[in-house]
PDB file of N, CA and C in Angstrom:
ATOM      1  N   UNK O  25     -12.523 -38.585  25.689  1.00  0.00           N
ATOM      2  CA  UNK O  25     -11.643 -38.011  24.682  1.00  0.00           C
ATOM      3  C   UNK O  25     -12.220 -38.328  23.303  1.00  0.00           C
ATOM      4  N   UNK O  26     -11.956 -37.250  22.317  1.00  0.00           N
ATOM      5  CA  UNK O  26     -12.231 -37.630  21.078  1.00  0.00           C
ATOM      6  C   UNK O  26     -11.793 -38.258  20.148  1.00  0.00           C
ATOM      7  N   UNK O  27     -12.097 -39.010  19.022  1.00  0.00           N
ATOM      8  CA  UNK O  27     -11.331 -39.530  18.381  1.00  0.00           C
ATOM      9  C   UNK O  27     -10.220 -38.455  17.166  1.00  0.00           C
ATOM     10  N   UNK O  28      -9.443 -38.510  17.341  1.00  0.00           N
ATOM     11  CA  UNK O  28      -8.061 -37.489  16.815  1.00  0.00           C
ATOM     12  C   UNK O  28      -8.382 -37.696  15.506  1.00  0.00           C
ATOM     13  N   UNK O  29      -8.423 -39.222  14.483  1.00  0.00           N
ATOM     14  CA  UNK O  29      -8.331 -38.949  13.767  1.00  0.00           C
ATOM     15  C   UNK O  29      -9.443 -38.692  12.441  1.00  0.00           C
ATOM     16  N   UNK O  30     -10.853 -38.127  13.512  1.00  0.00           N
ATOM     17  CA  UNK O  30     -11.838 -37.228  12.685  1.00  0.00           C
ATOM     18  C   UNK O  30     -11.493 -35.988  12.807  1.00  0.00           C
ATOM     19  N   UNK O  31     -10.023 -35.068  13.022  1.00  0.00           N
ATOM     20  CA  UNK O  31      -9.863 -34.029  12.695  1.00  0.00           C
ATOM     21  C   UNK O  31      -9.101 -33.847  11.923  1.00  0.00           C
ATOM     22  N   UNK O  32      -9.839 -32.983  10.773  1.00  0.00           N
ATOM     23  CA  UNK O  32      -9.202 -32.804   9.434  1.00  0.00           C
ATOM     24  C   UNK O  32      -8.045 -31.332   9.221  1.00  0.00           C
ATOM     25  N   UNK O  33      -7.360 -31.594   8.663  1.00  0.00           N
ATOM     26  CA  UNK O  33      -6.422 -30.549   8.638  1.00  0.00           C
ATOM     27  C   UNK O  33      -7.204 -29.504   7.867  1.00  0.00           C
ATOM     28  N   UNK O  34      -6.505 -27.983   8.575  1.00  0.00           N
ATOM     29  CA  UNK O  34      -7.215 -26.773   7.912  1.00  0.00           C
ATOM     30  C   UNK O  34      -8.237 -26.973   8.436  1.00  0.00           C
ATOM     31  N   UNK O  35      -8.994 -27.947   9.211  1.00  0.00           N
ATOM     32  CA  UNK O  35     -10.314 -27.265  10.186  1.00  0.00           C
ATOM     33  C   UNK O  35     -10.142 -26.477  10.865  1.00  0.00           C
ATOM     34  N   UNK O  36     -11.376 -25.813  11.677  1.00  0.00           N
ATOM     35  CA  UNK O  36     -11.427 -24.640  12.109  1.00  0.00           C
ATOM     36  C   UNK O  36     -11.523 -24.973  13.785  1.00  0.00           C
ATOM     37  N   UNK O  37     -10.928 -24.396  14.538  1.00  0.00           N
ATOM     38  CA  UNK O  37     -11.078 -24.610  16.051  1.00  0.00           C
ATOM     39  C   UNK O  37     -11.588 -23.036  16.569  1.00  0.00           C
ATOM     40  N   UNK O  38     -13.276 -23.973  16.899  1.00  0.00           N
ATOM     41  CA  UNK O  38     -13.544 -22.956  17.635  1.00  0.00           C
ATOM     42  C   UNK O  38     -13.849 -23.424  19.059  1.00  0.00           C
ATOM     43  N   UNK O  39     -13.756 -21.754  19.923  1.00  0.00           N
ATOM     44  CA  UNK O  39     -14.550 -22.024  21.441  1.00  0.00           C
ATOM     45  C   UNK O  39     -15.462 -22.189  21.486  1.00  0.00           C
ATOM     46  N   UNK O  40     -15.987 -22.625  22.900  1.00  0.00           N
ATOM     47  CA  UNK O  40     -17.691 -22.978  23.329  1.00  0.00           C
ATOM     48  C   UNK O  40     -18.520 -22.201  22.711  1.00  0.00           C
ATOM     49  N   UNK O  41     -17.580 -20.694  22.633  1.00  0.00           N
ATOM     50  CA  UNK O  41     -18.841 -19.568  22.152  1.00  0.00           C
ATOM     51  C   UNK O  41     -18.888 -19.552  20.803  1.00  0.00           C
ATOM     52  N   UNK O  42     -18.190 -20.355  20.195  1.00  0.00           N
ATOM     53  CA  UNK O  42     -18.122 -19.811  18.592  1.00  0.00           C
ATOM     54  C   UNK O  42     -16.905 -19.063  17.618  1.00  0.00           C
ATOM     55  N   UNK O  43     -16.265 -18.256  19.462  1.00  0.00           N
ATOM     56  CA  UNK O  43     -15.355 -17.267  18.709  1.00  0.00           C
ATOM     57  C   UNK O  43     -13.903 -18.748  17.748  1.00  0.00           C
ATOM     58  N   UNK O  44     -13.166 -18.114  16.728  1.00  0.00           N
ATOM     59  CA  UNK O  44     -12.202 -18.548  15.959  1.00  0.00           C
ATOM     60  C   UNK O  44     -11.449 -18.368  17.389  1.00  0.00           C
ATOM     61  N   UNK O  45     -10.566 -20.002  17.365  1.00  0.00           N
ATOM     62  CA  UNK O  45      -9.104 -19.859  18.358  1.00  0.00           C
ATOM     63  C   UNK O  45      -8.048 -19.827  17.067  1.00  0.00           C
ATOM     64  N   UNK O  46      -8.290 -20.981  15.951  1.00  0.00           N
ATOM     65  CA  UNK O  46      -6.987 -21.277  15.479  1.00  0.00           C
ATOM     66  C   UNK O  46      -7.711 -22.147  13.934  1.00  0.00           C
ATOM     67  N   UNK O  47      -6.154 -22.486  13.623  1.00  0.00           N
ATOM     68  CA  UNK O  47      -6.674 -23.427  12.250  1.00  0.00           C
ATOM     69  C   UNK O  47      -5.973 -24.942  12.085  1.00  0.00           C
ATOM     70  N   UNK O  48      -6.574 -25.842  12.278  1.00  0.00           N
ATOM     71  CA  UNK O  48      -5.424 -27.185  12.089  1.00  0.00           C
ATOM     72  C   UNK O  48      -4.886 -27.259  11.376  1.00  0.00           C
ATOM     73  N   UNK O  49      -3.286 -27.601  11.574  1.00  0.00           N
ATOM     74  CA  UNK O  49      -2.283 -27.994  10.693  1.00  0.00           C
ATOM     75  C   UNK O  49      -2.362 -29.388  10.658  1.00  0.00           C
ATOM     76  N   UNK O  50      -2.362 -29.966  11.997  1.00  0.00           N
ATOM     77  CA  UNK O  50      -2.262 -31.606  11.792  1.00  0.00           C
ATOM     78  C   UNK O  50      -2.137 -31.893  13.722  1.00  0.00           C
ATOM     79  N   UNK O  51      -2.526 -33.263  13.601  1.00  0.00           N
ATOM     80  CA  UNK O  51      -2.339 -33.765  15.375  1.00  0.00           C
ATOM     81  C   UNK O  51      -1.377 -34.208  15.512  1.00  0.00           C
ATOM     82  N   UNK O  52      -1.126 -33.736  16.373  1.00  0.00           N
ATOM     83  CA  UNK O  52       0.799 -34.484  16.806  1.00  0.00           C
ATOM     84  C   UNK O  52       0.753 -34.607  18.337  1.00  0.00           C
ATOM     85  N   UNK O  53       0.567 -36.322  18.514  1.00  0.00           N
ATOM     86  CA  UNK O  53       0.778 -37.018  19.501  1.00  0.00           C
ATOM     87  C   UNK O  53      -0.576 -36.854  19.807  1.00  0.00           C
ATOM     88  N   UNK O  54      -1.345 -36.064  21.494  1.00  0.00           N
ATOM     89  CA  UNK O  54      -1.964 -35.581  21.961  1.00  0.00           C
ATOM     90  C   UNK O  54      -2.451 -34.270  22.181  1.00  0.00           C
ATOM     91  N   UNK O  55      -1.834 -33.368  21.147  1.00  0.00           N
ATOM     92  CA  UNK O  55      -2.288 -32.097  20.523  1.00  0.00           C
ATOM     93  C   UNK O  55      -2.480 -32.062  19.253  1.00  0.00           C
ATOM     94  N   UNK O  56      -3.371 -30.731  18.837  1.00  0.00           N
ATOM     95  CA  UNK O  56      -3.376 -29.849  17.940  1.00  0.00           C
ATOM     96  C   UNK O  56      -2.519 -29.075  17.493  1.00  0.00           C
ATOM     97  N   UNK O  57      -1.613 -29.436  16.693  1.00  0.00           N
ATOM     98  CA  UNK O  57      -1.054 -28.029  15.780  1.00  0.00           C
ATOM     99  C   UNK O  57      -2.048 -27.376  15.370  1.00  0.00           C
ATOM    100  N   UNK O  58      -1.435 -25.676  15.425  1.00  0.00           N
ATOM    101  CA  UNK O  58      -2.078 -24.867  14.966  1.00  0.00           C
ATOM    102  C   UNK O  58      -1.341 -24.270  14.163  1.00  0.00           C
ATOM    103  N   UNK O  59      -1.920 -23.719  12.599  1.00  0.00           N
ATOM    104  CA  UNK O  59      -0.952 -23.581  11.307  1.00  0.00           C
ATOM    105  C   UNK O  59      -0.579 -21.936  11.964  1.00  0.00           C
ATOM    106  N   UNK O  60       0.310 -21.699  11.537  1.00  0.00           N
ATOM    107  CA  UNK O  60       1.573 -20.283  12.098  1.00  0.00           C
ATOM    108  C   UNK O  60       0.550 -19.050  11.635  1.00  0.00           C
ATOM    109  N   UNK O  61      -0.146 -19.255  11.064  1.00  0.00           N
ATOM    110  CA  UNK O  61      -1.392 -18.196  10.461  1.00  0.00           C
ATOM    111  C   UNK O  61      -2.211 -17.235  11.768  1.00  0.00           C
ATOM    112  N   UNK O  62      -2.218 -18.448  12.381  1.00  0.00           N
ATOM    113  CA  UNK O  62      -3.160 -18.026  13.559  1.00  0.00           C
ATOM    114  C   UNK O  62      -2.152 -17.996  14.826  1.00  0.00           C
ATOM    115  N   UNK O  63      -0.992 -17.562  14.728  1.00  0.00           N
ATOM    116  CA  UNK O  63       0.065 -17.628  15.853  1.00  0.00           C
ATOM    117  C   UNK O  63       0.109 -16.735  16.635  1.00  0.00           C
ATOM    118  N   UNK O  64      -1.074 -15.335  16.410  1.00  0.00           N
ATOM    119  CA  UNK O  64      -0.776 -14.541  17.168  1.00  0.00           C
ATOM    120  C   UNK O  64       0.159 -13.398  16.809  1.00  0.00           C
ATOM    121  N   UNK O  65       0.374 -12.282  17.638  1.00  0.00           N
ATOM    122  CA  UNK O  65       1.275 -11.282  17.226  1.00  0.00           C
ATOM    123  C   UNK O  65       2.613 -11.075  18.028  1.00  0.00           C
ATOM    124  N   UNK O  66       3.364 -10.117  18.087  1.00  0.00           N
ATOM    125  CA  UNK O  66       4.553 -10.061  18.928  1.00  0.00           C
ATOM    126  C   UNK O  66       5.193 -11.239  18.690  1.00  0.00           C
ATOM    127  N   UNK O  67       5.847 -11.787  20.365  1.00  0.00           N
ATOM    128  CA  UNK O  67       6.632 -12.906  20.485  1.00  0.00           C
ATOM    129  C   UNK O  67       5.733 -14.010  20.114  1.00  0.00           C
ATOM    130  N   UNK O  68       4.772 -14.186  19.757  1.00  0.00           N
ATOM    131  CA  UNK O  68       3.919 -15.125  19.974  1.00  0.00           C
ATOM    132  C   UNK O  68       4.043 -15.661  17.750  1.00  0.00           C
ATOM    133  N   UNK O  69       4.532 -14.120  17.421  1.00  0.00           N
ATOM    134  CA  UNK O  69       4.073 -14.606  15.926  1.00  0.00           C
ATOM    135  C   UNK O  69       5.286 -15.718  15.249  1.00  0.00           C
ATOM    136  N   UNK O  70       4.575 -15.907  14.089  1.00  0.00           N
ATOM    137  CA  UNK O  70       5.590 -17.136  13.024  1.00  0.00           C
ATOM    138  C   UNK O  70       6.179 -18.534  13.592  1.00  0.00           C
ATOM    139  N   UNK O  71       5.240 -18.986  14.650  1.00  0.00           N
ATOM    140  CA  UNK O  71       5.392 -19.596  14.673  1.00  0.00           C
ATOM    141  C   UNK O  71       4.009 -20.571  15.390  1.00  0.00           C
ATOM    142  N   UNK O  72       4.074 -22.326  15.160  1.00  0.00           N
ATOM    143  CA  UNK O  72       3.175 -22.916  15.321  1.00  0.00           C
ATOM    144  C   UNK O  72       2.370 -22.751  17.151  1.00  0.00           C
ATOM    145  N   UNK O  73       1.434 -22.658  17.587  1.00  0.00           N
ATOM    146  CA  UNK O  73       0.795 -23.472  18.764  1.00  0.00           C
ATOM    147  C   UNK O  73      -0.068 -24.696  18.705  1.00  0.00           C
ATOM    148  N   UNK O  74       0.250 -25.029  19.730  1.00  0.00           N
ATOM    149  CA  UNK O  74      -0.445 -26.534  19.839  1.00  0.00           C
ATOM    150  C   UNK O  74      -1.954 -26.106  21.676  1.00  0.00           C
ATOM    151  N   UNK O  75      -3.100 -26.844  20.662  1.00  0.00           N
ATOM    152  CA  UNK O  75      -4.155 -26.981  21.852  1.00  0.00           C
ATOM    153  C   UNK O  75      -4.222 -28.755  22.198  1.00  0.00           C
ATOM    154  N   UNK O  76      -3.955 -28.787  23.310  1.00  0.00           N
ATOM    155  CA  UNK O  76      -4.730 -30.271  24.127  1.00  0.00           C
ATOM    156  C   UNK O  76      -5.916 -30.776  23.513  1.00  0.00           C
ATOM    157  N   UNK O  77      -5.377 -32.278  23.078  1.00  0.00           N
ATOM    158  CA  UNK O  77      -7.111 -32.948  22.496  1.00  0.00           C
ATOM    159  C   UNK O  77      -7.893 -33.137  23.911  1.00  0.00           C
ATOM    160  N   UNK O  78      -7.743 -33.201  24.964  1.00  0.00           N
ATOM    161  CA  UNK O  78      -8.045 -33.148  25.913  1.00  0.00           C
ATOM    162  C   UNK O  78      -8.920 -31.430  26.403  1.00  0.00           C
ATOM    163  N   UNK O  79      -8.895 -30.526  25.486  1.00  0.00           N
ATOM    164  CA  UNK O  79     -10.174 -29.316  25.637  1.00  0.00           C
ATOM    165  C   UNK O  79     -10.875 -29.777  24.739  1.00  0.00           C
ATOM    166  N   UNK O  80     -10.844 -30.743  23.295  1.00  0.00           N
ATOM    167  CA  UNK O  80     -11.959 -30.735  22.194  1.00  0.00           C
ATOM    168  C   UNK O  80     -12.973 -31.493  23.056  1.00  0.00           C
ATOM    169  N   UNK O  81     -14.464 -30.852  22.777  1.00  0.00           N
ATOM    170  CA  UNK O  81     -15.349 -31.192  23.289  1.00  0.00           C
ATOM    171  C   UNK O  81     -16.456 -31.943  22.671  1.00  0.00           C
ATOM    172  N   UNK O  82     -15.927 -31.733  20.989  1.00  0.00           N
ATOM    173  CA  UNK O  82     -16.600 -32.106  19.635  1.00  0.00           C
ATOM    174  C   UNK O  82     -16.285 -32.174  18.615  1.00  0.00           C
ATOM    175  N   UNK O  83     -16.438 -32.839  17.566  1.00  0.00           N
ATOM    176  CA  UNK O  83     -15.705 -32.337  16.003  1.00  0.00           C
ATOM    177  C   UNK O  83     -17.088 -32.365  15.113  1.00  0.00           C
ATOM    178  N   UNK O  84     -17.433 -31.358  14.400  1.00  0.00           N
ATOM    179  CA  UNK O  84     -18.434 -31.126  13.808  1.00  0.00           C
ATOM    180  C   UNK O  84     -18.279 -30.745  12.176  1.00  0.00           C
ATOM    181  N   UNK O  85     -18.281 -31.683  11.668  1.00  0.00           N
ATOM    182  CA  UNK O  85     -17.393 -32.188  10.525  1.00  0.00           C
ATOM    183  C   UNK O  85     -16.143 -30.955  10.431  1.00  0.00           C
ATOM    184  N   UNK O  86     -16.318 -29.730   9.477  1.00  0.00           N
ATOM    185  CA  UNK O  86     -14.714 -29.396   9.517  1.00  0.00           C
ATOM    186  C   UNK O  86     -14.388 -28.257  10.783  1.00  0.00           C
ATOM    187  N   UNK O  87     -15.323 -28.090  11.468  1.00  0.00           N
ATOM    188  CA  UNK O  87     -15.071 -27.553  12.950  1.00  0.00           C
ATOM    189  C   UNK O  87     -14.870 -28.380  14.231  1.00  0.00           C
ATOM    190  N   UNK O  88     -13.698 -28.323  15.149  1.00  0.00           N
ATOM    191  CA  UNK O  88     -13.627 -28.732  15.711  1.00  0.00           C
ATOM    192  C   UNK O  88     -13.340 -27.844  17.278  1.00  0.00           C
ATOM    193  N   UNK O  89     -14.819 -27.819  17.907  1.00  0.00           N
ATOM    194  CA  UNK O  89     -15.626 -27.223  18.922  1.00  0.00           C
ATOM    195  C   UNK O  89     -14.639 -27.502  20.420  1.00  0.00           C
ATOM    196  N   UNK O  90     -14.337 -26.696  21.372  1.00  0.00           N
ATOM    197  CA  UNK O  90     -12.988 -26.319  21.989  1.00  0.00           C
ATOM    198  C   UNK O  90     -14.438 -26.454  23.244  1.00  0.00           C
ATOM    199  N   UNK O  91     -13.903 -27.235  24.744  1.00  0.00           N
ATOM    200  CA  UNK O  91     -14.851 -27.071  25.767  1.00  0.00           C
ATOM    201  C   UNK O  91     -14.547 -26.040  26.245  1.00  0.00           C
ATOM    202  N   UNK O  92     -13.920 -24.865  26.340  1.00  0.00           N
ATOM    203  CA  UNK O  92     -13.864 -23.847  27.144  1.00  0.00           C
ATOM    204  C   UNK O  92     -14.061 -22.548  25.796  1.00  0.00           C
ATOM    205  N   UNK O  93     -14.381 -21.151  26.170  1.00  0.00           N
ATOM    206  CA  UNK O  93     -14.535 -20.283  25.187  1.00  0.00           C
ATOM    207  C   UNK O  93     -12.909 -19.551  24.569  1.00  0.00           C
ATOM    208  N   UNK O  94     -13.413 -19.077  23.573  1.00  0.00           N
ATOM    209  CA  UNK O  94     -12.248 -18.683  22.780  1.00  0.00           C
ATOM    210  C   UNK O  94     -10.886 -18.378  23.465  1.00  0.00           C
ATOM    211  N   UNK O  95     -11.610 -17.143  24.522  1.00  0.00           N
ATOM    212  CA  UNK O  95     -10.727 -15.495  24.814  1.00  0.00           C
ATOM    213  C   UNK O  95      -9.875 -17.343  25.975  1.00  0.00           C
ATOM    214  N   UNK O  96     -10.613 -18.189  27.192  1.00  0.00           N
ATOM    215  CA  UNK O  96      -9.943 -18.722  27.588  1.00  0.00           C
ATOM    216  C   UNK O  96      -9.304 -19.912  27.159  1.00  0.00           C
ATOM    217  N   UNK O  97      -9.264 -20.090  25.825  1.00  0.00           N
ATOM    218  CA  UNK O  97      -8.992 -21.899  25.185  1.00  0.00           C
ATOM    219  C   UNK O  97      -7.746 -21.226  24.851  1.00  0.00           C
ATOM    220  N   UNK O  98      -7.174 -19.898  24.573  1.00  0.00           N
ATOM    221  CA  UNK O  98      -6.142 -19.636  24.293  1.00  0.00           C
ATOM    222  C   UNK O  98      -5.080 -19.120  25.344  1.00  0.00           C
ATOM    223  N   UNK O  99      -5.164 -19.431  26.439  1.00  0.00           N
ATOM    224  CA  UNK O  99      -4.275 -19.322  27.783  1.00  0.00           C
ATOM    225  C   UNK O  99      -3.664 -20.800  27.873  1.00  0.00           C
ATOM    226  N   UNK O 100      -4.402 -21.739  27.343  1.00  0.00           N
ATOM    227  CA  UNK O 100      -3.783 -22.768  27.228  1.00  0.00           C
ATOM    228  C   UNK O 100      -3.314 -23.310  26.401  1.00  0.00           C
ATOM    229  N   UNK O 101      -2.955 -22.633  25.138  1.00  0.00           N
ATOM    230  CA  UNK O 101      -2.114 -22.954  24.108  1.00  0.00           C
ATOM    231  C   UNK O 101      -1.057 -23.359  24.567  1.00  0.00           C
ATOM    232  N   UNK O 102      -0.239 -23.907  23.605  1.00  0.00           N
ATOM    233  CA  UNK O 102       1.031 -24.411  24.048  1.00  0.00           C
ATOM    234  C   UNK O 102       2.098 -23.948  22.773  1.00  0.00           C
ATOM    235  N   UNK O 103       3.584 -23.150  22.665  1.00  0.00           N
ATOM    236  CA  UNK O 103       4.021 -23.326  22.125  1.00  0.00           C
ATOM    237  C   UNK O 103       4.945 -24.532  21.659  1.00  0.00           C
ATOM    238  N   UNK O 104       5.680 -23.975  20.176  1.00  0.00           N
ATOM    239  CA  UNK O 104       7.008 -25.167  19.864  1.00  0.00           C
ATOM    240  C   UNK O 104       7.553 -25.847  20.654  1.00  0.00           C
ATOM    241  N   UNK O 105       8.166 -25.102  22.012  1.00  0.00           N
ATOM    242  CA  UNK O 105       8.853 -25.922  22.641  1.00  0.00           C
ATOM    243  C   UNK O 105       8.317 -26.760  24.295  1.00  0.00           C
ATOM    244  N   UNK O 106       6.676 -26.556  23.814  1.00  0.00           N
ATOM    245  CA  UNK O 106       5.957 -27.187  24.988  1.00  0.00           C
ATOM    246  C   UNK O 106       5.582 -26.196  25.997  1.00  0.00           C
ATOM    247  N   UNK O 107       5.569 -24.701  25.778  1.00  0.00           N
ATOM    248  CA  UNK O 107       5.834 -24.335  27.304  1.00  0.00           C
ATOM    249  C   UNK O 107       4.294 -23.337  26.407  1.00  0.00           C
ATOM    250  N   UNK O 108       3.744 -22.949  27.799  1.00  0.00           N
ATOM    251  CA  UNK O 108       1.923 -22.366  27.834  1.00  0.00           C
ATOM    252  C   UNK O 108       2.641 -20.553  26.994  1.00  0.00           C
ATOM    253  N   UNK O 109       1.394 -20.443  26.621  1.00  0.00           N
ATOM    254  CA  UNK O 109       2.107 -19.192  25.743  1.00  0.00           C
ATOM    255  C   UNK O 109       1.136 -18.387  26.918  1.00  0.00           C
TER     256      UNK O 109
END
């Protein structure tokens, strides 16, 4: 596991491949907030997701590199109330 608190808020979370998942708001507990910016559309919008520090695979100063790729690091998001979006 990585150390949580070399991730800086407003870094950038990307997948293995590069693609943008999200943007840090801040770590809370054993996740990633992700700022409501990057929340997605539909039911999914205005509001925060959280990724598992348990996918970061790296933090590369203000990027912080996701072990699985974009399209799948985001099946495992997690919303507000804990449940997989």
């Amino acid at each position: 596991m990585v150390d949580s608190s070399q991730i800086k808020e407003h870094a950038e979370v990307i997948g293995a491949d590069g693609v943008h998942v999200g943007t840090v708001d801040r770590v809370v507990g054993d996740r990633i907030k992700l700022t409501k910016k990057d929340s997605g559309e539909g039911a999914h919008e205005g509001h925060h997701h959280f990724i598992s520090l348990g996918l970061v695979a790296d933090i590369e100063g203000d990027k912080v590199r996701l072990s699985a790729n974009g399209d799948v690091a985001v099946t495992f998001e997690e919303e507000e109330d804990g449940k997989s979006s």
